[in-house]
mmCIF file of C-alpha atoms in Angstrom:
data_model
loop_
_atom_site.group_PDB
_atom_site.id
_atom_site.type_symbol
_atom_site.label_atom_id
_atom_site.label_comp_id
_atom_site.label_asym_id
_atom_site.label_seq_id
_atom_site.Cartn_x
_atom_site.Cartn_y
_atom_site.Cartn_z
ATOM 1 C CA MET A 23 31.253 27.211 -9.132
ATOM 2 C CA ASP A 24 30.177 24.936 -12.192
ATOM 3 C CA ASN A 25 27.098 24.067 -13.556
ATOM 4 C CA LEU A 26 26.779 20.897 -11.402
ATOM 5 C CA GLU A 27 26.658 22.807 -8.268
ATOM 6 C CA LEU A 28 24.165 25.273 -9.466
ATOM 7 C CA THR A 29 21.719 22.206 -10.416
ATOM 8 C CA LYS A 30 21.968 20.448 -7.308
ATOM 9 C CA ARG A 31 18.655 19.528 -5.882
ATOM 10 C CA PRO A 32 18.249 20.636 -2.148
ATOM 11 C CA VAL A 33 17.241 18.155 0.359
ATOM 12 C CA TYR A 34 16.370 19.448 4.001
ATOM 13 C CA ILE A 35 17.487 17.279 6.917
ATOM 14 C CA VAL A 36 14.927 18.143 9.530
ATOM 15 C CA GLY A 37 14.341 16.872 13.298
ATOM 16 C CA HIS A 38 10.994 16.469 15.015
ATOM 17 C CA LYS A 39 8.864 19.491 15.602
ATOM 18 C CA ASN A 40 9.736 21.761 18.702
ATOM 19 C CA PRO A 41 13.446 20.738 18.258
ATOM 20 C CA ASP A 42 15.597 19.958 21.386
ATOM 21 C CA THR A 43 19.551 20.238 21.122
ATOM 22 C CA ASP A 44 19.656 16.666 20.037
ATOM 23 C CA SER A 45 17.264 17.125 17.113
ATOM 24 C CA ILE A 46 19.164 20.510 16.152
ATOM 25 C CA CYS A 47 22.687 18.988 16.483
ATOM 26 C CA SER A 48 21.639 15.796 14.618
ATOM 27 C CA ALA A 49 20.215 17.639 11.502
ATOM 28 C CA ILE A 50 23.489 19.711 11.317
ATOM 29 C CA ALA A 51 25.701 16.628 11.586
ATOM 30 C CA TYR A 52 23.786 14.434 9.300
ATOM 31 C CA ALA A 53 23.760 17.151 6.375
ATOM 32 C CA TYR A 54 27.202 17.588 6.900
ATOM 33 C CA LEU A 55 27.902 13.956 6.509
ATOM 34 C CA LYS A 56 25.568 13.584 3.624
ATOM 35 C CA ASN A 57 27.345 16.549 1.755
ATOM 36 C CA LYS A 58 30.727 14.908 2.371
ATOM 37 C CA CYS A 59 29.442 11.591 1.002
ATOM 38 C CA ASP A 60 26.971 12.296 -1.896
ATOM 39 C CA GLY A 61 27.694 15.063 -4.304
ATOM 40 C CA ASN A 62 24.508 14.653 -6.307
ATOM 41 C CA CYS A 63 22.269 16.947 -3.926
ATOM 42 C CA GLU A 64 22.830 19.727 -1.378
ATOM 43 C CA TYR A 65 21.889 18.602 2.053
ATOM 44 C CA VAL A 66 20.695 21.450 4.131
ATOM 45 C CA PRO A 67 20.201 21.255 7.881
ATOM 46 C CA ALA A 68 16.998 22.666 8.996
ATOM 47 C CA ARG A 69 14.563 22.918 12.014
ATOM 48 C CA ALA A 70 10.693 22.695 12.428
ATOM 49 C CA GLY A 71 10.349 24.451 15.494
ATOM 50 C CA GLN A 72 12.073 27.558 17.321
ATOM 51 C CA VAL A 73 15.585 26.971 19.004
ATOM 52 C CA ASN A 74 15.302 26.839 22.656
ATOM 53 C CA GLN A 75 17.963 28.672 25.241
ATOM 54 C CA GLU A 76 19.956 25.477 25.792
ATOM 55 C CA THR A 77 20.362 24.688 22.037
ATOM 56 C CA GLN A 78 21.059 28.483 21.469
ATOM 57 C CA TYR A 79 23.765 28.240 24.021
ATOM 58 C CA VAL A 80 25.353 25.139 22.429
ATOM 59 C CA LEU A 81 25.110 26.903 18.879
ATOM 60 C CA ASN A 82 26.808 30.071 20.240
ATOM 61 C CA ALA A 83 29.554 27.897 21.843
ATOM 62 C CA PHE A 84 30.456 26.169 18.449
ATOM 63 C CA HIS A 85 29.973 29.575 16.818
ATOM 64 C CA THR A 86 27.469 27.542 14.479
ATOM 65 C CA ASP A 87 24.306 29.242 12.976
ATOM 66 C CA PRO A 88 20.837 27.581 13.647
ATOM 67 C CA PRO A 89 19.452 25.636 10.787
ATOM 68 C CA VAL A 90 17.220 27.182 8.376
ATOM 69 C CA TYR A 91 13.582 27.448 9.742
ATOM 70 C CA LEU A 92 10.832 25.591 7.680
ATOM 71 C CA HIS A 93 7.452 26.751 8.566
ATOM 72 C CA ASP A 94 5.712 23.719 6.547
ATOM 73 C CA VAL A 95 7.235 20.491 6.029
ATOM 74 C CA MET A 96 4.134 18.978 4.364
ATOM 75 C CA THR A 97 4.958 17.061 0.968
ATOM 76 C CA ASP A 98 3.787 18.585 -2.043
ATOM 77 C CA ALA A 99 2.511 16.350 -5.008
ATOM 78 C CA ARG A 100 5.544 17.430 -7.058
ATOM 79 C CA ASP A 101 7.778 16.058 -4.423
ATOM 80 C CA ILE A 102 6.289 12.534 -4.655
ATOM 81 C CA ASP A 103 7.664 9.786 -7.199
ATOM 82 C CA MET A 104 4.496 8.985 -9.196
ATOM 83 C CA ASN A 105 4.013 5.543 -10.910
ATOM 84 C CA ASP A 106 1.977 5.021 -13.922
ATOM 85 C CA VAL A 107 0.042 1.995 -12.258
ATOM 86 C CA GLU A 108 -2.261 -0.090 -14.591
ATOM 87 C CA GLY A 109 -5.752 -0.119 -12.988
ATOM 88 C CA VAL A 110 -8.108 -3.171 -12.895
ATOM 89 C CA THR A 111 -12.036 -3.351 -13.483
ATOM 90 C CA GLU A 112 -14.490 -3.312 -10.699
ATOM 91 C CA ASP A 113 -15.165 -7.131 -11.324
ATOM 92 C CA VAL A 114 -11.517 -8.224 -10.864
ATOM 93 C CA SER A 115 -11.016 -11.164 -8.360
ATOM 94 C CA LEU A 116 -9.083 -10.411 -5.294
ATOM 95 C CA LYS A 117 -6.489 -13.253 -6.848
ATOM 96 C CA LYS A 118 -5.937 -11.489 -9.739
ATOM 97 C CA ALA A 119 -5.573 -8.107 -7.956
ATOM 98 C CA TRP A 120 -3.109 -9.764 -5.450
ATOM 99 C CA HIS A 121 -1.068 -11.297 -8.446
ATOM 100 C CA LEU A 122 -0.848 -8.058 -10.090
ATOM 101 C CA MET A 123 0.519 -6.175 -6.633
ATOM 102 C CA ARG A 124 3.015 -9.001 -6.087
ATOM 103 C CA ASP A 125 4.490 -9.314 -9.666
ATOM 104 C CA ARG A 126 4.601 -5.401 -9.684
ATOM 105 C CA GLY A 127 5.816 -4.794 -6.145
ATOM 106 C CA ASP A 128 3.175 -2.557 -5.773
ATOM 107 C CA VAL A 129 0.827 -2.351 -2.211
ATOM 108 C CA THR A 130 -2.116 -0.946 -3.859
ATOM 109 C CA VAL A 131 -3.911 -1.085 -7.283
ATOM 110 C CA PRO A 132 -6.514 1.299 -8.624
ATOM 111 C CA VAL A 133 -9.965 0.269 -9.581
ATOM 112 C CA ILE A 134 -11.095 2.005 -12.676
ATOM 113 C CA ALA A 135 -14.461 2.159 -14.471
ATOM 114 C CA GLN A 136 -15.115 4.128 -17.541
ATOM 115 C CA ASP A 137 -11.884 5.704 -17.225
ATOM 116 C CA LYS A 138 -12.377 7.136 -13.609
ATOM 117 C CA LEU A 139 -11.063 5.863 -10.387
ATOM 118 C CA THR A 140 -13.804 4.315 -8.529
ATOM 119 C CA GLY A 141 -11.553 2.750 -5.604
ATOM 120 C CA ILE A 142 -8.278 1.232 -4.456
ATOM 121 C CA ILE A 143 -7.498 -2.287 -3.337
ATOM 122 C CA THR A 144 -4.689 -2.528 -0.792
ATOM 123 C CA ILE A 145 -2.867 -5.697 0.384
ATOM 124 C CA GLY A 146 -4.605 -5.132 3.852
ATOM 125 C CA ASP A 147 -8.068 -5.207 2.067
ATOM 126 C CA ILE A 148 -6.918 -8.536 0.655
ATOM 127 C CA ALA A 149 -5.926 -9.930 3.962
ATOM 128 C CA ASN A 150 -8.942 -8.673 5.893
ATOM 129 C CA ALA A 151 -11.131 -10.157 3.191
ATOM 130 C CA TYR A 152 -9.616 -13.499 3.588
ATOM 131 C CA MET A 153 -9.452 -13.227 7.482
ATOM 132 C CA ASP A 154 -12.998 -12.205 7.946
ATOM 133 C CA VAL A 155 -14.768 -14.639 5.958
ATOM 134 C CA TYR A 156 -16.853 -16.769 8.571
ATOM 135 C CA ASP A 157 -19.630 -17.925 6.743
ATOM 136 C CA ASN A 158 -20.318 -20.033 3.448
ATOM 137 C CA GLY A 159 -22.926 -17.734 1.973
ATOM 138 C CA ILE A 160 -21.112 -14.546 1.572
ATOM 139 C CA LEU A 161 -20.173 -15.257 -2.146
ATOM 140 C CA SER A 162 -23.963 -15.471 -3.039
ATOM 141 C CA ARG A 163 -24.502 -12.202 -1.029
ATOM 142 C CA ALA A 164 -21.763 -10.482 -3.143
ATOM 143 C CA ARG A 165 -23.053 -11.740 -6.312
ATOM 144 C CA THR A 166 -19.616 -13.008 -7.074
ATOM 145 C CA SER A 167 -19.042 -13.966 -10.799
ATOM 146 C CA TYR A 168 -18.496 -17.682 -11.395
ATOM 147 C CA LYS A 169 -15.260 -16.284 -13.432
ATOM 148 C CA ASN A 170 -13.556 -14.958 -10.653
ATOM 149 C CA ILE A 171 -14.469 -18.216 -8.409
ATOM 150 C CA LEU A 172 -13.087 -20.457 -10.916
ATOM 151 C CA GLU A 173 -9.866 -18.231 -11.368
ATOM 152 C CA THR A 174 -9.461 -18.067 -7.746
ATOM 153 C CA LEU A 175 -9.872 -21.798 -7.325
ATOM 154 C CA ASP A 176 -8.034 -22.640 -10.716
ATOM 155 C CA ALA A 177 -11.056 -24.846 -11.262
ATOM 156 C CA GLU A 178 -13.416 -25.651 -14.082
ATOM 157 C CA MET A 179 -17.119 -25.360 -14.255
ATOM 158 C CA VAL A 180 -18.780 -29.030 -14.468
ATOM 159 C CA VAL A 181 -22.607 -27.543 -14.505
ATOM 160 C CA GLY A 182 -23.868 -24.034 -15.101
ATOM 161 C CA ASP A 183 -22.762 -20.876 -16.934
ATOM 162 C CA ALA A 184 -19.353 -19.708 -16.359
ATOM 163 C CA GLY A 185 -20.169 -16.225 -17.234
ATOM 164 C CA GLY A 186 -22.910 -15.869 -14.636
ATOM 165 C CA CYS A 187 -22.941 -14.718 -11.153
ATOM 166 C CA PHE A 188 -23.402 -16.991 -8.073
ATOM 167 C CA GLU A 189 -26.581 -15.322 -6.628
ATOM 168 C CA SER A 190 -28.251 -17.548 -4.037
ATOM 169 C CA GLY A 191 -27.229 -20.469 -1.669
ATOM 170 C CA GLU A 192 -24.253 -21.534 0.021
ATOM 171 C CA VAL A 193 -20.672 -23.192 -0.904
ATOM 172 C CA VAL A 194 -20.520 -26.619 -0.009
ATOM 173 C CA ILE A 195 -17.324 -28.541 -0.188
ATOM 174 C CA ALA A 196 -18.025 -32.093 -1.047
ATOM 175 C CA THR A 197 -15.325 -34.136 0.472
ATOM 176 C CA ALA A 198 -17.659 -36.380 2.635
ATOM 177 C CA ASN A 199 -19.382 -39.453 1.557
ATOM 178 C CA PRO A 200 -22.406 -38.740 -0.974
ATOM 179 C CA ASP A 201 -25.015 -40.243 1.273
ATOM 180 C CA VAL A 202 -23.942 -37.759 3.839
ATOM 181 C CA LEU A 203 -23.823 -34.733 1.415
ATOM 182 C CA GLU A 204 -27.517 -35.224 0.727
ATOM 183 C CA ASP A 205 -28.374 -33.460 3.924
ATOM 184 C CA TYR A 206 -26.058 -30.366 3.484
ATOM 185 C CA ILE A 207 -26.775 -29.666 -0.198
ATOM 186 C CA HIS A 208 -29.587 -27.399 -0.909
ATOM 187 C CA GLN A 209 -31.249 -25.656 -4.058
ATOM 188 C CA GLY A 210 -28.828 -22.901 -5.431
ATOM 189 C CA ASP A 211 -25.538 -24.116 -3.561
ATOM 190 C CA MET A 212 -22.495 -24.295 -5.052
ATOM 191 C CA VAL A 213 -20.671 -27.736 -4.891
ATOM 192 C CA LEU A 214 -16.794 -27.827 -4.895
ATOM 193 C CA LEU A 215 -15.658 -31.288 -5.833
ATOM 194 C CA GLY A 216 -12.214 -32.836 -6.062
ATOM 195 C CA LYS A 217 -11.049 -35.356 -8.416
ATOM 196 C CA HIS A 218 -12.435 -38.171 -6.383
ATOM 197 C CA TYR A 219 -15.669 -40.198 -7.465
#
């Protein structure tokens, strides 16, 4: 036996818990196939439960030993491929977080404050945030930074301090005639304008 065979990583092929004949035979057959096709690992048929009488009869008929019994098939931390993922700060815009995940091919991004994990943003969180916005006062209630709003809209601030936060009022999109808009705009509102007069 050469050194390569001694260093092969074992990979256990397991069916479902309380295995039936199909589950046991599939584990044996698949492990055999993988060992023939891939010489990098040692594929070991395994089971997550006891062999029933019917399965034992089939194994006896083919003079085959039952697969090795695994009492625990939980994943250990050492079994997981860890990626060193750059985190974001708590004031990141959802747009920036989404671009980071898209560019890196990740489905989550950690939120870091003072070198400690404070949360995780998932693609599902971003989708829910966009789908669940029903009112135009949510940005002020969340004290959203103008920086994030400008970044998300790819806009520039005409009036106000871009370093501040939107703390009161509603978001008004000024697409109507200015005479009509006077009835909709109130003190503290944020008005989004296009390039028209």
